Short mmCIF file of C-alpha atoms in Angstrom, two decimals:
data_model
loop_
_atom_site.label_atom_id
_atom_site.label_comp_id
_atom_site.label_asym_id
_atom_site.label_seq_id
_atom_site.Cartn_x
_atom_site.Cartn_y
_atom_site.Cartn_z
CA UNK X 429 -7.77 -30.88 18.47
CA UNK X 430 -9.34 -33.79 20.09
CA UNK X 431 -9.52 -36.64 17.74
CA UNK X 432 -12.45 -39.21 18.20
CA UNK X 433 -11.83 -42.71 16.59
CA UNK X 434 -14.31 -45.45 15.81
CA UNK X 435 -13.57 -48.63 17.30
CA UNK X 436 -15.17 -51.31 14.72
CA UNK X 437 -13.99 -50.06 10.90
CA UNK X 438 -11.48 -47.74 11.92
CA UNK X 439 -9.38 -48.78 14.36
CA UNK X 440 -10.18 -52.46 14.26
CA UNK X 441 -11.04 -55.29 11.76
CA UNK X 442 -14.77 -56.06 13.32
CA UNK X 443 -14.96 -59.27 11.23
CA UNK X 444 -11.56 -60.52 12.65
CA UNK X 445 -12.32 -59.52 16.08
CA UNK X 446 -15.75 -61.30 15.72
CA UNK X 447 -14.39 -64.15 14.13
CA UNK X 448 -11.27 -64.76 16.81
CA UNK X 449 -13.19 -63.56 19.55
CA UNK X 450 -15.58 -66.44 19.05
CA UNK X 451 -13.13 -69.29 19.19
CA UNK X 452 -11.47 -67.62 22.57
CA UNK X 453 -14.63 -67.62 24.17
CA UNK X 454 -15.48 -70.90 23.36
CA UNK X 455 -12.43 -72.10 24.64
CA UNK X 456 -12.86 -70.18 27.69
CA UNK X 457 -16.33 -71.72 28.18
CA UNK X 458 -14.62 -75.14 27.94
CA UNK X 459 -12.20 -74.92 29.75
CA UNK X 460 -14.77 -73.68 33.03
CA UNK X 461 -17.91 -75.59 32.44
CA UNK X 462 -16.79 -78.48 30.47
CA UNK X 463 -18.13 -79.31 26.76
CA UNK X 464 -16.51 -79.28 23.87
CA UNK X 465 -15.37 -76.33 21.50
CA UNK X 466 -17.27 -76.96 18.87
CA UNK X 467 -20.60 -77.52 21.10
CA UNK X 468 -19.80 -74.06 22.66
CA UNK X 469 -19.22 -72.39 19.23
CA UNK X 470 -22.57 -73.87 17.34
CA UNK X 471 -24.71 -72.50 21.06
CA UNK X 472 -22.89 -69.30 20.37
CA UNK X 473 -23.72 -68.83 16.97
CA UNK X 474 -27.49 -69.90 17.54
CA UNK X 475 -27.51 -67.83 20.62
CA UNK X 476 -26.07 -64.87 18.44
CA UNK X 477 -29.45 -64.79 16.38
CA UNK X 478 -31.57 -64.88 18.96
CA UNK X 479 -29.10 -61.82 20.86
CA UNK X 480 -29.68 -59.75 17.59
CA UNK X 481 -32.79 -60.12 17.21
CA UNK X 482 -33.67 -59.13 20.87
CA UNK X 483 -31.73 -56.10 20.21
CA UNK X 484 -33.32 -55.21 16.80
CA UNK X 485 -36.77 -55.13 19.01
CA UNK X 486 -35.78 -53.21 22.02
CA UNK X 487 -36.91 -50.38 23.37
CA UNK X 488 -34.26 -48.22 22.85
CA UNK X 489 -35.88 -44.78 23.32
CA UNK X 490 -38.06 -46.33 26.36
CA UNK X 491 -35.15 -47.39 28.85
CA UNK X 492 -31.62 -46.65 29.53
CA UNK X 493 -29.23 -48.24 27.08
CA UNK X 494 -27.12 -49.80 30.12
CA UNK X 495 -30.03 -51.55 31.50
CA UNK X 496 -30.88 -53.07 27.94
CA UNK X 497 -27.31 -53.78 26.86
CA UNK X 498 -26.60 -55.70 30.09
CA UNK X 499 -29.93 -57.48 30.35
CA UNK X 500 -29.02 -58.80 26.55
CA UNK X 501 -25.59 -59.69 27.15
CA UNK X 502 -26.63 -61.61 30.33
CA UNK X 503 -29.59 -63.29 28.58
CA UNK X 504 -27.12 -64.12 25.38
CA UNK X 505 -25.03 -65.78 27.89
CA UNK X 506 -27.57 -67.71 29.55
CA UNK X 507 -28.74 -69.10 26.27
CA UNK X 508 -25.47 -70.34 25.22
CA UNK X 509 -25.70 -72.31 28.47
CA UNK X 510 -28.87 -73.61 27.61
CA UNK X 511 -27.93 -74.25 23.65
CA UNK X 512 -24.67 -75.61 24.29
CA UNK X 513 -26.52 -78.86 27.34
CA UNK X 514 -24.51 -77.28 30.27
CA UNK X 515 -26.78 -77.69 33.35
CA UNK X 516 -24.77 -75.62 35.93
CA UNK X 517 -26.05 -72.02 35.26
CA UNK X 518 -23.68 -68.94 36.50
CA UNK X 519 -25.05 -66.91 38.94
CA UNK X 520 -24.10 -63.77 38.20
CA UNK X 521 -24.58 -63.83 33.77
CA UNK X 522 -23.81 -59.80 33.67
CA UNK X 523 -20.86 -60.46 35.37
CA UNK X 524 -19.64 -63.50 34.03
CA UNK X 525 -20.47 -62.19 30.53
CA UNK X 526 -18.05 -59.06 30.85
CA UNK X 527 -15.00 -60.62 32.51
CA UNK X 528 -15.50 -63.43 29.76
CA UNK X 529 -15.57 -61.04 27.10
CA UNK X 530 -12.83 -59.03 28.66
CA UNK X 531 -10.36 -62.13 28.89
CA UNK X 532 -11.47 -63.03 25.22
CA UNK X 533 -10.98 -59.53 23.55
CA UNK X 534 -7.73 -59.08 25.19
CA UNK X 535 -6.17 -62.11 23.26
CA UNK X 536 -7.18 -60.39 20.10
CA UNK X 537 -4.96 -58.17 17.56
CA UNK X 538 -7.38 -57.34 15.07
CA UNK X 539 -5.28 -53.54 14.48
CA UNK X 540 -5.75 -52.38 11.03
CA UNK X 541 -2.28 -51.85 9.68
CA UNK X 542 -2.62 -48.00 9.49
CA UNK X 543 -3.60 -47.44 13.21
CA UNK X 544 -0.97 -47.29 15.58
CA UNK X 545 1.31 -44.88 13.40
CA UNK X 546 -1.68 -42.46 12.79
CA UNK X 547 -2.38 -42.06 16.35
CA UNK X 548 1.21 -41.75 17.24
CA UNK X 549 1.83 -38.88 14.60
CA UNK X 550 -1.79 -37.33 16.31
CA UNK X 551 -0.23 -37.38 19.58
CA UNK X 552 3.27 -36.59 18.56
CA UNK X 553 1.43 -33.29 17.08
CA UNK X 554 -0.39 -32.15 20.42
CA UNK X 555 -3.56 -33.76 19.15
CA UNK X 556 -5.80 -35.95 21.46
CA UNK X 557 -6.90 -39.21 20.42
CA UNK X 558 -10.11 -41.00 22.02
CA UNK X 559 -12.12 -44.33 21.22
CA UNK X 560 -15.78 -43.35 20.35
CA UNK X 561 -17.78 -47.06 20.42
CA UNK X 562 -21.60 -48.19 20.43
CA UNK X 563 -20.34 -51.10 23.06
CA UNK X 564 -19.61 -51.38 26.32
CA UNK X 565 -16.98 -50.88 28.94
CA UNK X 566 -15.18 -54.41 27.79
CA UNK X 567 -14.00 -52.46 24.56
CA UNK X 568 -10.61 -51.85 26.50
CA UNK X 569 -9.84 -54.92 26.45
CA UNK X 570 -10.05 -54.95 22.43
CA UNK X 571 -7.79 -51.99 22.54
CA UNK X 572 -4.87 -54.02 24.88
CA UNK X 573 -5.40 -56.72 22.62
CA UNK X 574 -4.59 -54.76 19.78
CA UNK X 575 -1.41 -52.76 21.45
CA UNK X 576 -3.98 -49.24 21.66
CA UNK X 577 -4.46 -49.07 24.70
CA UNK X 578 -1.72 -47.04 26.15
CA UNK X 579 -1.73 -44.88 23.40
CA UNK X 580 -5.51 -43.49 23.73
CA UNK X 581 -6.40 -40.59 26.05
CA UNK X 582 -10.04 -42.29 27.06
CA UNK X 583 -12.64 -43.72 25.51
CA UNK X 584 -16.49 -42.76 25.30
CA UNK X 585 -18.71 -46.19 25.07
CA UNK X 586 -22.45 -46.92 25.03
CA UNK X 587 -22.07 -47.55 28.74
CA UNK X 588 -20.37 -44.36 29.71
CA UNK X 589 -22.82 -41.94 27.01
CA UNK X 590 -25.81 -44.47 28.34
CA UNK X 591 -27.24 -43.89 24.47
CA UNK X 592 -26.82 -45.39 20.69
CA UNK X 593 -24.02 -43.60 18.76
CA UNK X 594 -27.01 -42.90 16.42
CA UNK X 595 -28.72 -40.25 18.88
CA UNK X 596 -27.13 -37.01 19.44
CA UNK X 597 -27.52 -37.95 22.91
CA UNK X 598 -24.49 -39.89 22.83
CA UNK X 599 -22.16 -36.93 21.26
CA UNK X 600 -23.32 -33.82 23.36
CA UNK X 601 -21.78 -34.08 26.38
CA UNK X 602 -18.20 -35.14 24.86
CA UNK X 603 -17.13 -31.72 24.01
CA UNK X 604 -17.84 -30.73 27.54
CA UNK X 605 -16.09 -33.51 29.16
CA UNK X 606 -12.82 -32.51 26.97
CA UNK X 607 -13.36 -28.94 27.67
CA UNK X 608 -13.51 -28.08 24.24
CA UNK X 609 -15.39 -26.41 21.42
CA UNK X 610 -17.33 -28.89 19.53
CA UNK X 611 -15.49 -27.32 16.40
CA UNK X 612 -12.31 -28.24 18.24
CA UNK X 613 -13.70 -32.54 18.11
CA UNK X 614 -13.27 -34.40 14.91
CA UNK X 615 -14.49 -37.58 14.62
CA UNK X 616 -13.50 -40.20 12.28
CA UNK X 617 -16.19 -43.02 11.54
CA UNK X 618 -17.42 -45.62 8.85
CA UNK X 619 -20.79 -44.85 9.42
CA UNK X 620 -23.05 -41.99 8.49
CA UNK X 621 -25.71 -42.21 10.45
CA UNK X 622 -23.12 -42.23 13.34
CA UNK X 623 -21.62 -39.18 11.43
CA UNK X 624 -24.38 -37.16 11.40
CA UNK X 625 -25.37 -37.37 14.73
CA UNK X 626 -22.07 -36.10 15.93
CA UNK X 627 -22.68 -33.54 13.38
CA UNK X 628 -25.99 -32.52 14.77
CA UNK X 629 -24.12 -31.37 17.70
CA UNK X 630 -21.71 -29.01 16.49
CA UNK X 631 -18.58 -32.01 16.05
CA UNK X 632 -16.37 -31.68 13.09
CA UNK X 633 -17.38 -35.56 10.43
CA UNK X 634 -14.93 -37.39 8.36
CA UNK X 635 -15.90 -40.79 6.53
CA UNK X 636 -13.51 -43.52 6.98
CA UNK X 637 -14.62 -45.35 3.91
CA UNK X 638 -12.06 -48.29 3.46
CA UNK X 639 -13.58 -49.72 0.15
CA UNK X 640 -14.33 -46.89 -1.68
CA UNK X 641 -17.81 -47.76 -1.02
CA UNK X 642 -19.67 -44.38 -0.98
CA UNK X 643 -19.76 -42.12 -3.60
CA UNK X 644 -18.29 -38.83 -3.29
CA UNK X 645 -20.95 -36.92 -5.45
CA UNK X 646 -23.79 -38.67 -2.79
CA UNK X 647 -21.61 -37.66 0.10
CA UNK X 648 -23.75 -35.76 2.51
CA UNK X 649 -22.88 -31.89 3.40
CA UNK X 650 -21.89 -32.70 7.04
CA UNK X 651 -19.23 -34.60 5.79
CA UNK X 652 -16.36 -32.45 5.71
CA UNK X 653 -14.14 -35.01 3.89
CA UNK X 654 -13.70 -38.93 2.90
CA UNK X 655 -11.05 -41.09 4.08
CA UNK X 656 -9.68 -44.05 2.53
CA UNK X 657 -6.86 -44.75 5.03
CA UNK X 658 -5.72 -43.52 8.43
CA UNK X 659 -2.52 -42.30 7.40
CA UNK X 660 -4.06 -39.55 5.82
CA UNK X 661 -5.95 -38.71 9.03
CA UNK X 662 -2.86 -36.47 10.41
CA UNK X 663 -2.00 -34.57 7.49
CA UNK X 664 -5.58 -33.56 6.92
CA UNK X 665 -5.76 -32.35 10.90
CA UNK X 666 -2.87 -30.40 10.22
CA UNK X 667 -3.98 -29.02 7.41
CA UNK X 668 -7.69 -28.26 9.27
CA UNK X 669 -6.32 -26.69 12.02
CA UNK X 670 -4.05 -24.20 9.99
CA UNK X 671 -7.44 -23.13 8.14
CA UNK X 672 -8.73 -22.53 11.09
CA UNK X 673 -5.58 -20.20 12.81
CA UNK X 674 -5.68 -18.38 9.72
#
């Protein structure tokens, strides 16, 4: 089987990545362009609303997702110059903006507990494992940080599927790159509307639901089962994939 993973909820703690990535970048910015911490953190935060809003209002099905991921990550990064009273402006933002974020992630271990052992029993089974994210490219750099890295086969981004993880778009072409059966893909998210778009294509949905926040009784029909840990995650593979041999 080839096993697709969630970055943010599944593999990783997105609030402690958020939170930690935050004060690394900040001290990055300091140490380059001078400042202090605390100036860099407050233009980040005030940048951040501005970021999120710009994204909420995009024109998502109009243009490429590339083109209006990296025009808001350079523009976020421009305003955080602006917000934060540093005069000298970088000229290259895209560029600056990934290999900061790449240095920042990288010093990050935000690994749920459950990860690395559930991948490793995957993997020691024959299975697959891949990253499925909505970000971009600089996501490996969250997986070194958290000690993943090595142990994924690849990972499928916003970048690389050029479309939201909420548009089939993104989850059609995955099967073919893997050379597999869509009924041969599993992925594992904490999202439905993620879920059912992979769904809509033929991929095999489980809910990762942490919290116990979803109902079961509500649970949609494409869901083929609910999660509240990855350790379960091999045992209910193995279990699929006998069904389906017999």
């Amino acid at each position: 089987m080839q096993i697709l993973l969630d970055l943010y909820g599944v593999l990783l703690d997105h609030e402690k990545t958020f939170r930690e990535y935050r004060e690394r970048l900040a001290d990055l910015l300091a140490a380059r362009f001078g400042g202090t911490n605390e100036a860099w953190l407050r233009a980040h935060d005030e940048a951040f609303v501005t970021y999120t809003q710009a994204a909420s209002d995009a024109d998502w099905a109009g243009r490429g997702y590339g083109d209006i991921v990296d025009e808001l990550d350079a523009n976020h990064l421009l305003d955080m110059f602006t917000r934060a009273g540093v005069s000298q402006k970088p000229r290259d933002p895209l560029a600056l903006s990934r290999e900061l974020e790449q240095e920042a992630l990288a010093g990050v271990n935000a690994r749920y507990p459950d990860a690395r052992s559930a991948i490793e029993r995957l993997r020691a089974a024959g299975h697959r494992v891949y990253v499925a994210t909505g970000g971009s490219a600089t996501n490996d750099a969250a997986l070194e940080g958290a000690g993943l890295r090595s142990r994924i086969d690849g990972v499928f981004t916003g970048h690389s599927q050029n479309s939201q993880k909420t548009r089939a778009g993104y989850w059609a072409d995955i099967p073919r790159t893997l050379e597999s059966e869509p009924a041969d893909c599993v992925l594992v998210d904490d999202r439905l509307d993620y879920l059912a778009a992979a769904a809509s294509v033929g991929i095999v949905a489980l809910l990762l639901d942490r919290t116990g926040a979803q109902s079961p009784e509500a649970m949609p029909g494409y869901v083929q089962a609910t999660l509240r840990n990855l350790a379960a995650l091999p045992q209910w593979v193995a279990t699929w994939t006998s069904g389906k041999r017999s």
